[in-house]
PDB file of C-alpha atoms in Angstrom:
ATOM      1  CA  UNK A   1     145.109 138.879 195.572  1.00 51.00           C
ATOM      2  CA  UNK A   2     143.297 142.102 194.751  1.00 66.00           C
ATOM      3  CA  UNK A   3     139.631 142.222 193.898  1.00 72.00           C
ATOM      4  CA  UNK A   4     140.245 142.912 190.197  1.00 78.00           C
ATOM      5  CA  UNK A   5     142.611 139.992 189.863  1.00 79.00           C
ATOM      6  CA  UNK A   6     140.202 137.764 191.800  1.00 78.00           C
ATOM      7  CA  UNK A   7     137.361 138.501 189.380  1.00 83.00           C
ATOM      8  CA  UNK A   8     139.694 138.116 186.413  1.00 85.00           C
ATOM      9  CA  UNK A   9     140.695 134.637 187.588  1.00 83.00           C
ATOM     10  CA  UNK A  10     137.069 133.589 187.953  1.00 86.00           C
ATOM     11  CA  UNK A  11     136.399 135.048 184.481  1.00 88.00           C
ATOM     12  CA  UNK A  12     139.159 132.926 182.924  1.00 88.00           C
ATOM     13  CA  UNK A  13     137.653 129.717 184.270  1.00 88.00           C
ATOM     14  CA  UNK A  14     134.203 130.924 183.327  1.00 91.00           C
ATOM     15  CA  UNK A  15     135.301 131.168 179.680  1.00 92.00           C
ATOM     16  CA  UNK A  16     136.752 127.672 179.880  1.00 92.00           C
ATOM     17  CA  UNK A  17     133.488 126.355 181.245  1.00 93.00           C
ATOM     18  CA  UNK A  18     131.547 128.089 178.461  1.00 94.00           C
ATOM     19  CA  UNK A  19     133.796 126.599 175.795  1.00 94.00           C
ATOM     20  CA  UNK A  20     133.513 123.175 177.377  1.00 93.00           C
ATOM     21  CA  UNK A  21     129.734 123.537 177.529  1.00 93.00           C
ATOM     22  CA  UNK A  22     129.578 124.567 173.864  1.00 95.00           C
ATOM     23  CA  UNK A  23     131.704 121.637 172.717  1.00 95.00           C
ATOM     24  CA  UNK A  24     129.685 119.200 174.786  1.00 94.00           C
ATOM     25  CA  UNK A  25     126.451 120.578 173.355  1.00 95.00           C
ATOM     26  CA  UNK A  26     127.986 120.470 169.877  1.00 95.00           C
ATOM     27  CA  UNK A  27     128.728 116.766 170.217  1.00 95.00           C
ATOM     28  CA  UNK A  28     125.113 116.117 171.163  1.00 95.00           C
ATOM     29  CA  UNK A  29     123.557 118.195 168.373  1.00 96.00           C
ATOM     30  CA  UNK A  30     126.030 116.903 165.775  1.00 96.00           C
ATOM     31  CA  UNK A  31     125.072 113.330 166.609  1.00 96.00           C
ATOM     32  CA  UNK A  32     121.470 114.245 165.814  1.00 96.00           C
ATOM     33  CA  UNK A  33     122.341 116.333 162.733  1.00 96.00           C
ATOM     34  CA  UNK A  34     124.672 113.725 161.261  1.00 96.00           C
ATOM     35  CA  UNK A  35     122.127 111.010 161.973  1.00 96.00           C
ATOM     36  CA  UNK A  36     119.507 112.950 160.018  1.00 97.00           C
ATOM     37  CA  UNK A  37     122.032 113.626 157.235  1.00 96.00           C
ATOM     38  CA  UNK A  38     122.883 109.927 156.942  1.00 97.00           C
ATOM     39  CA  UNK A  39     119.157 109.167 156.864  1.00 97.00           C
ATOM     40  CA  UNK A  40     118.696 111.558 153.925  1.00 96.00           C
ATOM     41  CA  UNK A  41     121.587 109.882 152.103  1.00 96.00           C
ATOM     42  CA  UNK A  42     120.071 106.467 152.717  1.00 95.00           C
ATOM     43  CA  UNK A  43     116.764 107.636 151.274  1.00 96.00           C
ATOM     44  CA  UNK A  44     118.572 108.890 148.154  1.00 94.00           C
ATOM     45  CA  UNK A  45     119.662 105.303 147.410  1.00 95.00           C
ATOM     46  CA  UNK A  46     116.083 104.027 147.628  1.00 95.00           C
ATOM     47  CA  UNK A  47     114.003 106.733 145.954  1.00 94.00           C
ATOM     48  CA  UNK A  48     114.933 109.738 143.764  1.00 93.00           C
ATOM     49  CA  UNK A  49     115.891 112.538 146.130  1.00 93.00           C
ATOM     50  CA  UNK A  50     117.844 115.202 144.230  1.00 93.00           C
ATOM     51  CA  UNK A  51     118.306 117.567 147.176  1.00 94.00           C
ATOM     52  CA  UNK A  52     119.610 114.896 149.561  1.00 95.00           C
ATOM     53  CA  UNK A  53     123.089 116.458 149.722  1.00 95.00           C
ATOM     54  CA  UNK A  54     121.716 119.928 150.393  1.00 96.00           C
ATOM     55  CA  UNK A  55     119.401 118.646 153.085  1.00 96.00           C
ATOM     56  CA  UNK A  56     122.202 116.646 154.710  1.00 96.00           C
ATOM     57  CA  UNK A  57     124.502 119.658 154.832  1.00 96.00           C
ATOM     58  CA  UNK A  58     121.578 121.739 156.093  1.00 96.00           C
ATOM     59  CA  UNK A  59     120.959 119.289 158.925  1.00 96.00           C
ATOM     60  CA  UNK A  60     124.592 119.484 160.024  1.00 96.00           C
ATOM     61  CA  UNK A  61     124.598 123.281 159.759  1.00 96.00           C
ATOM     62  CA  UNK A  62     121.394 123.483 161.763  1.00 97.00           C
ATOM     63  CA  UNK A  63     122.955 121.229 164.412  1.00 96.00           C
ATOM     64  CA  UNK A  64     125.941 123.561 164.707  1.00 96.00           C
ATOM     65  CA  UNK A  65     123.680 126.598 165.000  1.00 96.00           C
ATOM     66  CA  UNK A  66     121.527 124.889 167.608  1.00 96.00           C
ATOM     67  CA  UNK A  67     124.618 124.091 169.677  1.00 95.00           C
ATOM     68  CA  UNK A  68     125.737 127.710 169.541  1.00 95.00           C
ATOM     69  CA  UNK A  69     122.317 129.081 170.521  1.00 95.00           C
ATOM     70  CA  UNK A  70     121.903 126.608 173.381  1.00 94.00           C
ATOM     71  CA  UNK A  71     125.380 127.346 174.707  1.00 91.00           C
ATOM     72  CA  UNK A  72     124.615 131.067 174.703  1.00 92.00           C
ATOM     73  CA  UNK A  73     121.326 130.534 176.522  1.00 92.00           C
ATOM     74  CA  UNK A  74     122.921 128.206 179.068  1.00 90.00           C
ATOM     75  CA  UNK A  75     126.194 130.096 179.410  1.00 91.00           C
ATOM     76  CA  UNK A  76     127.974 129.894 182.743  1.00 90.00           C
ATOM     77  CA  UNK A  77     127.612 132.829 185.105  1.00 90.00           C
ATOM     78  CA  UNK A  78     130.337 134.118 187.417  1.00 89.00           C
ATOM     79  CA  UNK A  79     128.545 132.533 190.362  1.00 90.00           C
ATOM     80  CA  UNK A  80     128.369 129.158 188.617  1.00 90.00           C
ATOM     81  CA  UNK A  81     132.045 129.434 187.746  1.00 89.00           C
ATOM     82  CA  UNK A  82     132.918 130.127 191.389  1.00 87.00           C
ATOM     83  CA  UNK A  83     130.912 127.079 192.481  1.00 90.00           C
ATOM     84  CA  UNK A  84     132.686 124.924 189.895  1.00 88.00           C
ATOM     85  CA  UNK A  85     136.081 126.142 191.108  1.00 87.00           C
ATOM     86  CA  UNK A  86     135.205 125.318 194.710  1.00 84.00           C
ATOM     87  CA  UNK A  87     134.917 121.661 193.722  1.00 87.00           C
ATOM     88  CA  UNK A  88     138.701 121.482 193.439  1.00 85.00           C
ATOM     89  CA  UNK A  89     139.243 121.578 197.201  1.00 81.00           C
ATOM     90  CA  UNK A  90     138.468 125.192 198.065  1.00 82.00           C
ATOM     91  CA  UNK A  91     135.591 124.320 200.409  1.00 80.00           C
ATOM     92  CA  UNK A  92     133.249 127.081 199.212  1.00 82.00           C
ATOM     93  CA  UNK A  93     135.837 129.773 199.871  1.00 81.00           C
ATOM     94  CA  UNK A  94     135.600 131.188 196.353  1.00 82.00           C
ATOM     95  CA  UNK A  95     131.802 131.414 196.164  1.00 84.00           C
ATOM     96  CA  UNK A  96     131.706 132.941 199.648  1.00 81.00           C
ATOM     97  CA  UNK A  97     134.272 135.573 198.722  1.00 79.00           C
ATOM     98  CA  UNK A  98     132.497 136.314 195.452  1.00 81.00           C
ATOM     99  CA  UNK A  99     129.101 136.797 197.099  1.00 79.00           C
ATOM    100  CA  UNK A 100     130.590 139.006 199.807  1.00 76.00           C
ATOM    101  CA  UNK A 101     132.635 141.291 197.576  1.00 73.00           C
ATOM    102  CA  UNK A 102     130.446 144.281 198.478  1.00 71.00           C
ATOM    103  CA  UNK A 103     129.922 143.294 202.122  1.00 69.00           C
ATOM    104  CA  UNK A 104     131.495 145.237 204.989  1.00 72.00           C
ATOM    105  CA  UNK A 105     132.916 144.032 208.285  1.00 68.00           C
ATOM    106  CA  UNK A 106     136.110 142.681 209.734  1.00 75.00           C
ATOM    107  CA  UNK A 107     135.002 139.042 209.622  1.00 77.00           C
ATOM    108  CA  UNK A 108     133.884 139.292 206.019  1.00 71.00           C
ATOM    109  CA  UNK A 109     137.101 141.042 205.041  1.00 73.00           C
ATOM    110  CA  UNK A 110     139.147 138.301 206.703  1.00 78.00           C
ATOM    111  CA  UNK A 111     137.258 135.538 204.885  1.00 76.00           C
ATOM    112  CA  UNK A 112     137.600 137.338 201.576  1.00 72.00           C
ATOM    113  CA  UNK A 113     141.344 137.806 201.950  1.00 76.00           C
ATOM    114  CA  UNK A 114     141.769 134.188 202.949  1.00 79.00           C
ATOM    115  CA  UNK A 115     139.836 132.971 199.884  1.00 77.00           C
ATOM    116  CA  UNK A 116     141.778 135.222 197.551  1.00 76.00           C
ATOM    117  CA  UNK A 117     145.088 134.084 198.993  1.00 78.00           C
ATOM    118  CA  UNK A 118     144.173 130.403 198.775  1.00 81.00           C
ATOM    119  CA  UNK A 119     143.041 130.850 195.162  1.00 79.00           C
ATOM    120  CA  UNK A 120     146.221 132.684 194.251  1.00 77.00           C
ATOM    121  CA  UNK A 121     148.418 129.878 195.600  1.00 78.00           C
ATOM    122  CA  UNK A 122     146.354 126.947 194.322  1.00 79.00           C
ATOM    123  CA  UNK A 123     144.700 128.089 191.085  1.00 76.00           C
ATOM    124  CA  UNK A 124     146.927 125.728 189.092  1.00 79.00           C
ATOM    125  CA  UNK A 125     145.098 122.844 190.746  1.00 81.00           C
ATOM    126  CA  UNK A 126     141.894 123.790 188.954  1.00 83.00           C
ATOM    127  CA  UNK A 127     141.733 121.470 185.932  1.00 85.00           C
ATOM    128  CA  UNK A 128     138.615 122.101 183.884  1.00 85.00           C
ATOM    129  CA  UNK A 129     138.415 119.725 180.876  1.00 87.00           C
ATOM    130  CA  UNK A 130     137.486 121.592 177.721  1.00 89.00           C
ATOM    131  CA  UNK A 131     137.345 118.829 175.137  1.00 92.00           C
ATOM    132  CA  UNK A 132     134.618 116.161 175.216  1.00 92.00           C
ATOM    133  CA  UNK A 133     135.576 112.538 175.692  1.00 91.00           C
ATOM    134  CA  UNK A 134     137.557 110.920 172.884  1.00 94.00           C
ATOM    135  CA  UNK A 135     134.789 108.372 172.422  1.00 94.00           C
ATOM    136  CA  UNK A 136     132.282 111.067 171.491  1.00 94.00           C
ATOM    137  CA  UNK A 137     134.736 112.748 169.124  1.00 95.00           C
ATOM    138  CA  UNK A 138     135.463 109.463 167.339  1.00 96.00           C
ATOM    139  CA  UNK A 139     131.751 108.700 166.960  1.00 96.00           C
ATOM    140  CA  UNK A 140     131.017 112.143 165.511  1.00 96.00           C
ATOM    141  CA  UNK A 141     133.965 112.020 163.093  1.00 96.00           C
ATOM    142  CA  UNK A 142     132.990 108.516 161.987  1.00 97.00           C
ATOM    143  CA  UNK A 143     129.428 109.602 161.272  1.00 96.00           C
ATOM    144  CA  UNK A 144     130.699 112.657 159.401  1.00 96.00           C
ATOM    145  CA  UNK A 145     132.992 110.501 157.250  1.00 97.00           C
ATOM    146  CA  UNK A 146     130.139 108.087 156.556  1.00 97.00           C
ATOM    147  CA  UNK A 147     127.841 110.884 155.438  1.00 96.00           C
ATOM    148  CA  UNK A 148     130.495 112.347 153.112  1.00 96.00           C
ATOM    149  CA  UNK A 149     131.186 108.939 151.572  1.00 96.00           C
ATOM    150  CA  UNK A 150     127.489 108.346 150.979  1.00 95.00           C
ATOM    151  CA  UNK A 151     127.202 111.753 149.326  1.00 95.00           C
ATOM    152  CA  UNK A 152     129.743 110.852 146.637  1.00 94.00           C
ATOM    153  CA  UNK A 153     128.810 107.216 145.992  1.00 94.00           C
ATOM    154  CA  UNK A 154     127.047 107.041 142.585  1.00 93.00           C
ATOM    155  CA  UNK A 155     123.917 104.955 142.077  1.00 93.00           C
ATOM    156  CA  UNK A 156     121.224 104.493 139.402  1.00 94.00           C
ATOM    157  CA  UNK A 157     118.636 106.046 141.712  1.00 95.00           C
ATOM    158  CA  UNK A 158     120.762 109.189 142.080  1.00 93.00           C
ATOM    159  CA  UNK A 159     121.149 109.385 138.303  1.00 93.00           C
ATOM    160  CA  UNK A 160     117.383 109.072 137.977  1.00 91.00           C
ATOM    161  CA  UNK A 161     116.919 111.859 140.518  1.00 93.00           C
ATOM    162  CA  UNK A 162     119.264 114.082 138.505  1.00 92.00           C
ATOM    163  CA  UNK A 163     117.401 113.236 135.305  1.00 90.00           C
ATOM    164  CA  UNK A 164     114.030 114.050 136.899  1.00 91.00           C
ATOM    165  CA  UNK A 165     115.370 117.339 138.250  1.00 93.00           C
ATOM    166  CA  UNK A 166     116.717 118.402 134.860  1.00 90.00           C
ATOM    167  CA  UNK A 167     113.435 117.306 133.292  1.00 91.00           C
ATOM    168  CA  UNK A 168     111.475 119.408 135.774  1.00 90.00           C
ATOM    169  CA  UNK A 169     113.686 122.439 135.130  1.00 92.00           C
ATOM    170  CA  UNK A 170     113.393 122.093 131.354  1.00 91.00           C
ATOM    171  CA  UNK A 171     109.636 121.532 131.584  1.00 91.00           C
ATOM    172  CA  UNK A 172     109.197 124.597 133.756  1.00 91.00           C
ATOM    173  CA  UNK A 173     111.213 126.685 131.315  1.00 92.00           C
ATOM    174  CA  UNK A 174     109.116 125.505 128.366  1.00 91.00           C
ATOM    175  CA  UNK A 175     105.858 126.105 130.235  1.00 91.00           C
ATOM    176  CA  UNK A 176     106.906 129.664 131.040  1.00 92.00           C
ATOM    177  CA  UNK A 177     107.848 130.202 127.400  1.00 91.00           C
ATOM    178  CA  UNK A 178     104.477 128.926 126.154  1.00 92.00           C
ATOM    179  CA  UNK A 179     102.612 130.908 128.800  1.00 92.00           C
ATOM    180  CA  UNK A 180     104.310 134.071 127.594  1.00 92.00           C
ATOM    181  CA  UNK A 181     103.241 133.315 124.009  1.00 91.00           C
ATOM    182  CA  UNK A 182      99.652 132.718 125.164  1.00 92.00           C
ATOM    183  CA  UNK A 183      99.558 136.042 127.001  1.00 92.00           C
ATOM    184  CA  UNK A 184     100.777 137.912 123.928  1.00 90.00           C
ATOM    185  CA  UNK A 185      98.182 136.180 121.754  1.00 91.00           C
ATOM    186  CA  UNK A 186      95.454 137.063 124.252  1.00 90.00           C
ATOM    187  CA  UNK A 187      96.523 140.712 124.112  1.00 88.00           C
ATOM    188  CA  UNK A 188      96.290 140.653 120.319  1.00 86.00           C
ATOM    189  CA  UNK A 189      92.850 139.074 120.578  1.00 85.00           C
ATOM    190  CA  UNK A 190      91.642 142.221 122.389  1.00 85.00           C
ATOM    191  CA  UNK A 191      92.100 144.292 119.236  1.00 80.00           C
ATOM    192  CA  UNK A 192      89.397 144.991 116.664  1.00 77.00           C
ATOM    193  CA  UNK A 193      89.898 142.029 114.360  1.00 81.00           C
ATOM    194  CA  UNK A 194      87.572 140.122 112.109  1.00 83.00           C
ATOM    195  CA  UNK A 195      85.756 137.070 113.398  1.00 87.00           C
ATOM    196  CA  UNK A 196      87.931 134.831 111.251  1.00 88.00           C
ATOM    197  CA  UNK A 197      91.126 136.409 112.610  1.00 85.00           C
ATOM    198  CA  UNK A 198      89.900 136.152 116.188  1.00 88.00           C
ATOM    199  CA  UNK A 199      89.009 132.506 115.635  1.00 90.00           C
ATOM    200  CA  UNK A 200      92.529 131.872 114.316  1.00 90.00           C
ATOM    201  CA  UNK A 201      94.083 133.517 117.375  1.00 90.00           C
ATOM    202  CA  UNK A 202      91.811 131.547 119.699  1.00 91.00           C
ATOM    203  CA  UNK A 203      92.810 128.341 117.965  1.00 92.00           C
ATOM    204  CA  UNK A 204      96.472 129.221 118.474  1.00 93.00           C
ATOM    205  CA  UNK A 205      95.850 129.874 122.167  1.00 92.00           C
ATOM    206  CA  UNK A 206      94.094 126.549 122.636  1.00 93.00           C
ATOM    207  CA  UNK A 207      96.860 124.740 120.767  1.00 92.00           C
ATOM    208  CA  UNK A 208      99.546 126.288 122.988  1.00 93.00           C
ATOM    209  CA  UNK A 209      97.557 125.466 126.120  1.00 92.00           C
ATOM    210  CA  UNK A 210      97.462 121.851 124.937  1.00 92.00           C
ATOM    211  CA  UNK A 211     101.250 121.980 124.616  1.00 91.00           C
ATOM    212  CA  UNK A 212     101.482 123.226 128.204  1.00 91.00           C
ATOM    213  CA  UNK A 213      99.523 120.169 129.300  1.00 91.00           C
ATOM    214  CA  UNK A 214     101.889 117.915 127.346  1.00 91.00           C
ATOM    215  CA  UNK A 215     104.909 119.451 129.077  1.00 91.00           C
ATOM    216  CA  UNK A 216     103.222 119.104 132.463  1.00 88.00           C
ATOM    217  CA  UNK A 217     102.574 115.408 131.827  1.00 88.00           C
ATOM    218  CA  UNK A 218     106.060 114.656 130.448  1.00 87.00           C
ATOM    219  CA  UNK A 219     107.765 112.072 132.677  1.00 84.00           C
ATOM    220  CA  UNK A 220     110.884 111.325 130.635  1.00 86.00           C
ATOM    221  CA  UNK A 221     113.421 113.072 128.465  1.00 87.00           C
ATOM    222  CA  UNK A 222     111.963 111.368 125.394  1.00 90.00           C
ATOM    223  CA  UNK A 223     108.477 112.685 126.122  1.00 90.00           C
ATOM    224  CA  UNK A 224     109.913 116.152 126.684  1.00 91.00           C
ATOM    225  CA  UNK A 225     111.749 115.991 123.357  1.00 90.00           C
ATOM    226  CA  UNK A 226     108.561 114.867 121.570  1.00 91.00           C
ATOM    227  CA  UNK A 227     106.532 117.689 123.129  1.00 91.00           C
ATOM    228  CA  UNK A 228     109.261 120.197 122.201  1.00 91.00           C
ATOM    229  CA  UNK A 229     109.292 118.975 118.597  1.00 91.00           C
ATOM    230  CA  UNK A 230     105.511 119.357 118.368  1.00 92.00           C
ATOM    231  CA  UNK A 231     105.720 122.831 119.859  1.00 92.00           C
ATOM    232  CA  UNK A 232     108.353 123.945 117.347  1.00 91.00           C
ATOM    233  CA  UNK A 233     106.129 122.714 114.531  1.00 91.00           C
ATOM    234  CA  UNK A 234     103.235 124.717 115.990  1.00 92.00           C
ATOM    235  CA  UNK A 235     105.439 127.798 116.277  1.00 91.00           C
ATOM    236  CA  UNK A 236     106.344 127.496 112.596  1.00 91.00           C
ATOM    237  CA  UNK A 237     102.697 127.285 111.494  1.00 90.00           C
ATOM    238  CA  UNK A 238     101.584 130.070 113.841  1.00 92.00           C
ATOM    239  CA  UNK A 239     104.386 132.315 112.638  1.00 90.00           C
ATOM    240  CA  UNK A 240     103.167 131.884 109.077  1.00 90.00           C
ATOM    241  CA  UNK A 241      99.560 132.546 110.065  1.00 89.00           C
ATOM    242  CA  UNK A 242     100.453 135.659 112.066  1.00 89.00           C
ATOM    243  CA  UNK A 243     102.502 136.920 109.132  1.00 87.00           C
ATOM    244  CA  UNK A 244      99.526 136.525 106.815  1.00 87.00           C
ATOM    245  CA  UNK A 245      97.195 138.281 109.258  1.00 85.00           C
ATOM    246  CA  UNK A 246      99.638 141.175 109.751  1.00 84.00           C
ATOM    247  CA  UNK A 247      99.869 141.669 105.987  1.00 83.00           C
ATOM    248  CA  UNK A 248      96.085 141.915 105.780  1.00 81.00           C
ATOM    249  CA  UNK A 249      96.012 144.352 108.692  1.00 78.00           C
ATOM    250  CA  UNK A 250      98.578 146.659 107.096  1.00 75.00           C
ATOM    251  CA  UNK A 251      96.079 147.502 104.338  1.00 70.00           C
ATOM    252  CA  UNK A 252      93.325 148.238 106.849  1.00 61.00           C
ATOM    253  CA  UNK A 253      92.524 151.620 108.370  1.00 51.00           C
ATOM    254  CA  UNK A 254      90.989 150.618 111.726  1.00 61.00           C
ATOM    255  CA  UNK A 255      94.063 148.880 113.158  1.00 64.00           C
ATOM    256  CA  UNK A 256      96.873 150.866 114.720  1.00 66.00           C
ATOM    257  CA  UNK A 257     100.422 150.381 113.403  1.00 75.00           C
ATOM    258  CA  UNK A 258     101.478 149.306 116.893  1.00 76.00           C
ATOM    259  CA  UNK A 259      99.167 146.298 116.714  1.00 76.00           C
ATOM    260  CA  UNK A 260     100.557 145.268 113.358  1.00 81.00           C
ATOM    261  CA  UNK A 261     104.110 145.722 114.623  1.00 85.00           C
ATOM    262  CA  UNK A 262     103.374 143.654 117.752  1.00 84.00           C
ATOM    263  CA  UNK A 263     101.922 140.857 115.623  1.00 86.00           C
ATOM    264  CA  UNK A 264     104.941 140.898 113.325  1.00 87.00           C
ATOM    265  CA  UNK A 265     107.306 140.770 116.298  1.00 89.00           C
ATOM    266  CA  UNK A 266     105.411 137.830 117.771  1.00 89.00           C
ATOM    267  CA  UNK A 267     105.539 136.053 114.398  1.00 87.00           C
ATOM    268  CA  UNK A 268     109.294 136.597 114.225  1.00 89.00           C
ATOM    269  CA  UNK A 269     109.712 135.404 117.797  1.00 88.00           C
ATOM    270  CA  UNK A 270     107.824 132.205 117.058  1.00 89.00           C
ATOM    271  CA  UNK A 271     109.860 131.674 113.920  1.00 88.00           C
ATOM    272  CA  UNK A 272     113.051 131.944 115.967  1.00 87.00           C
ATOM    273  CA  UNK A 273     111.724 129.506 118.545  1.00 86.00           C
ATOM    274  CA  UNK A 274     110.705 127.018 115.862  1.00 81.00           C
ATOM    275  CA  UNK A 275     114.360 126.368 115.007  1.00 69.00           C
ATOM    276  CA  UNK A 276     114.300 127.771 111.475  1.00 49.00           C
ATOM    277  CA  UNK A 277     117.252 130.008 112.255  1.00 39.00           C
ATOM    278  CA  UNK A 278     119.560 127.021 112.687  1.00 36.00           C
ATOM    279  CA  UNK A 279     118.230 125.482 109.467  1.00 33.00           C
ATOM    280  CA  UNK A 280     118.917 128.697 107.587  1.00 33.00           C
ATOM    281  CA  UNK A 281     122.433 128.857 108.974  1.00 34.00           C
ATOM    282  CA  UNK A 282     123.049 125.278 107.907  1.00 35.00           C
ATOM    283  CA  UNK A 283     121.769 126.024 104.403  1.00 35.00           C
ATOM    284  CA  UNK A 284     124.091 129.015 104.077  1.00 39.00           C
ATOM    285  CA  UNK A 285     127.003 126.940 105.277  1.00 39.00           C
ATOM    286  CA  UNK A 286     126.189 124.229 102.738  1.00 39.00           C
ATOM    287  CA  UNK A 287     125.957 126.792  99.905  1.00 42.00           C
ATOM    288  CA  UNK A 288     129.274 128.271 100.929  1.00 42.00           C
ATOM    289  CA  UNK A 289     130.964 124.900 100.941  1.00 43.00           C
ATOM    290  CA  UNK A 290     129.545 124.079  97.503  1.00 41.00           C
ATOM    291  CA  UNK A 291     130.755 127.371  96.139  1.00 40.00           C
ATOM    292  CA  UNK A 292     134.233 126.841  97.535  1.00 43.00           C
ATOM    293  CA  UNK A 293     134.270 123.372  96.043  1.00 40.00           C
ATOM    294  CA  UNK A 294     133.306 124.729  92.636  1.00 42.00           C
ATOM    295  CA  UNK A 295     136.050 127.329  92.804  1.00 42.00           C
ATOM    296  CA  UNK A 296     138.554 124.671  93.739  1.00 40.00           C
ATOM    297  CA  UNK A 297     137.500 122.515  90.814  1.00 42.00           C
ATOM    298  CA  UNK A 298     137.792 125.420  88.400  1.00 43.00           C
ATOM    299  CA  UNK A 299     141.232 126.221  89.718  1.00 42.00           C
ATOM    300  CA  UNK A 300     142.327 122.644  89.238  1.00 44.00           C
ATOM    301  CA  UNK A 301     141.027 122.554  85.665  1.00 44.00           C
ATOM    302  CA  UNK A 302     142.863 125.769  84.890  1.00 42.00           C
ATOM    303  CA  UNK A 303     146.079 124.405  86.252  1.00 44.00           C
ATOM    304  CA  UNK A 304     145.753 121.199  84.209  1.00 44.00           C
ATOM    305  CA  UNK A 305     145.138 123.271  81.053  1.00 42.00           C
ATOM    306  CA  UNK A 306     148.220 125.322  81.714  1.00 44.00           C
ATOM    307  CA  UNK A 307     150.317 122.183  82.157  1.00 44.00           C
ATOM    308  CA  UNK A 308     149.014 120.800  78.901  1.00 41.00           C
ATOM    309  CA  UNK A 309     149.881 123.977  77.048  1.00 40.00           C
ATOM    310  CA  UNK A 310     153.411 123.958  78.402  1.00 44.00           C
ATOM    311  CA  UNK A 311     153.877 120.365  77.363  1.00 42.00           C
ATOM    312  CA  UNK A 312     152.752 121.124  73.808  1.00 41.00           C
ATOM    313  CA  UNK A 313     155.138 124.044  73.485  1.00 40.00           C
ATOM    314  CA  UNK A 314     158.034 121.956  74.687  1.00 41.00           C
ATOM    315  CA  UNK A 315     157.255 119.224  72.113  1.00 40.00           C
ATOM    316  CA  UNK A 316     157.209 121.720  69.257  1.00 40.00           C
ATOM    317  CA  UNK A 317     160.551 123.151  70.326  1.00 39.00           C
ATOM    318  CA  UNK A 318     162.159 119.728  70.268  1.00 42.00           C
ATOM    319  CA  UNK A 319     160.772 118.991  66.810  1.00 39.00           C
ATOM    320  CA  UNK A 320     162.356 122.153  65.334  1.00 38.00           C
ATOM    321  CA  UNK A 321     165.648 121.348  66.908  1.00 38.00           C
ATOM    322  CA  UNK A 322     165.753 117.965  65.203  1.00 38.00           C
TER     323      UNK A 322
END
């Protein structure tokens, strides 16, 4: 066996040992990761835990990554592979030949050739198990199946967790919306307005800040709906007030047109948020339906009149014939 082939043979078994080491480490880390994932799922049945599935999958993913990193750090070297191969009856011939590859001398050359020849004739006897024991595989697969089943089993607590999550998302969205309105009102309050107008703007700001507190304290969908309804009512009143103020400012000379335009845009924005647009659409739809109904009724009356006229003409014709 030549030197190149000798090293290649050791390299083949080295790769097998690395794979076996990775799979063995994977079984260990997966047991931990799946155990943590099952724990998260168990918690989700006891207390609202919306991100239980994400955390469970994250634990398993982290376990896989940890196994990969550990296997890279503890990867088998060529020397370790040679020592492992010697355990299959080679009596340290392989490790001796590997360590003396660069050595010179007749004795060393003889030992190296002997080791290479023995390895060439008996390398099939080297049986390195790659897969972990079946017991470990069954345990890991069972835990994985259990975690997946727990992920898809519905429960009232999970529904409550979903409700709380949606409530938190909706509340956050409303708070950001109100905060934006407050900032725009504060910018308008920096302009040269009368004391009465500034007081009105400050009152609007305080009212919207109170709405933010209501959204922050909302703990149910019903409370969120109530706070939203109050906010829409406030938007409607504020839109009217801003419209009145902008009309007064248009006749003034000390206020820039940009300020008036910004106030009018904010008033329109609040009007849109108050829900009046949907009411207007519904009113138009109702008017359209009433108009169509009136046209249909007129058409029906016209048709009945035409039928009556035809009947009268036919009766007169029959009378003349007689």
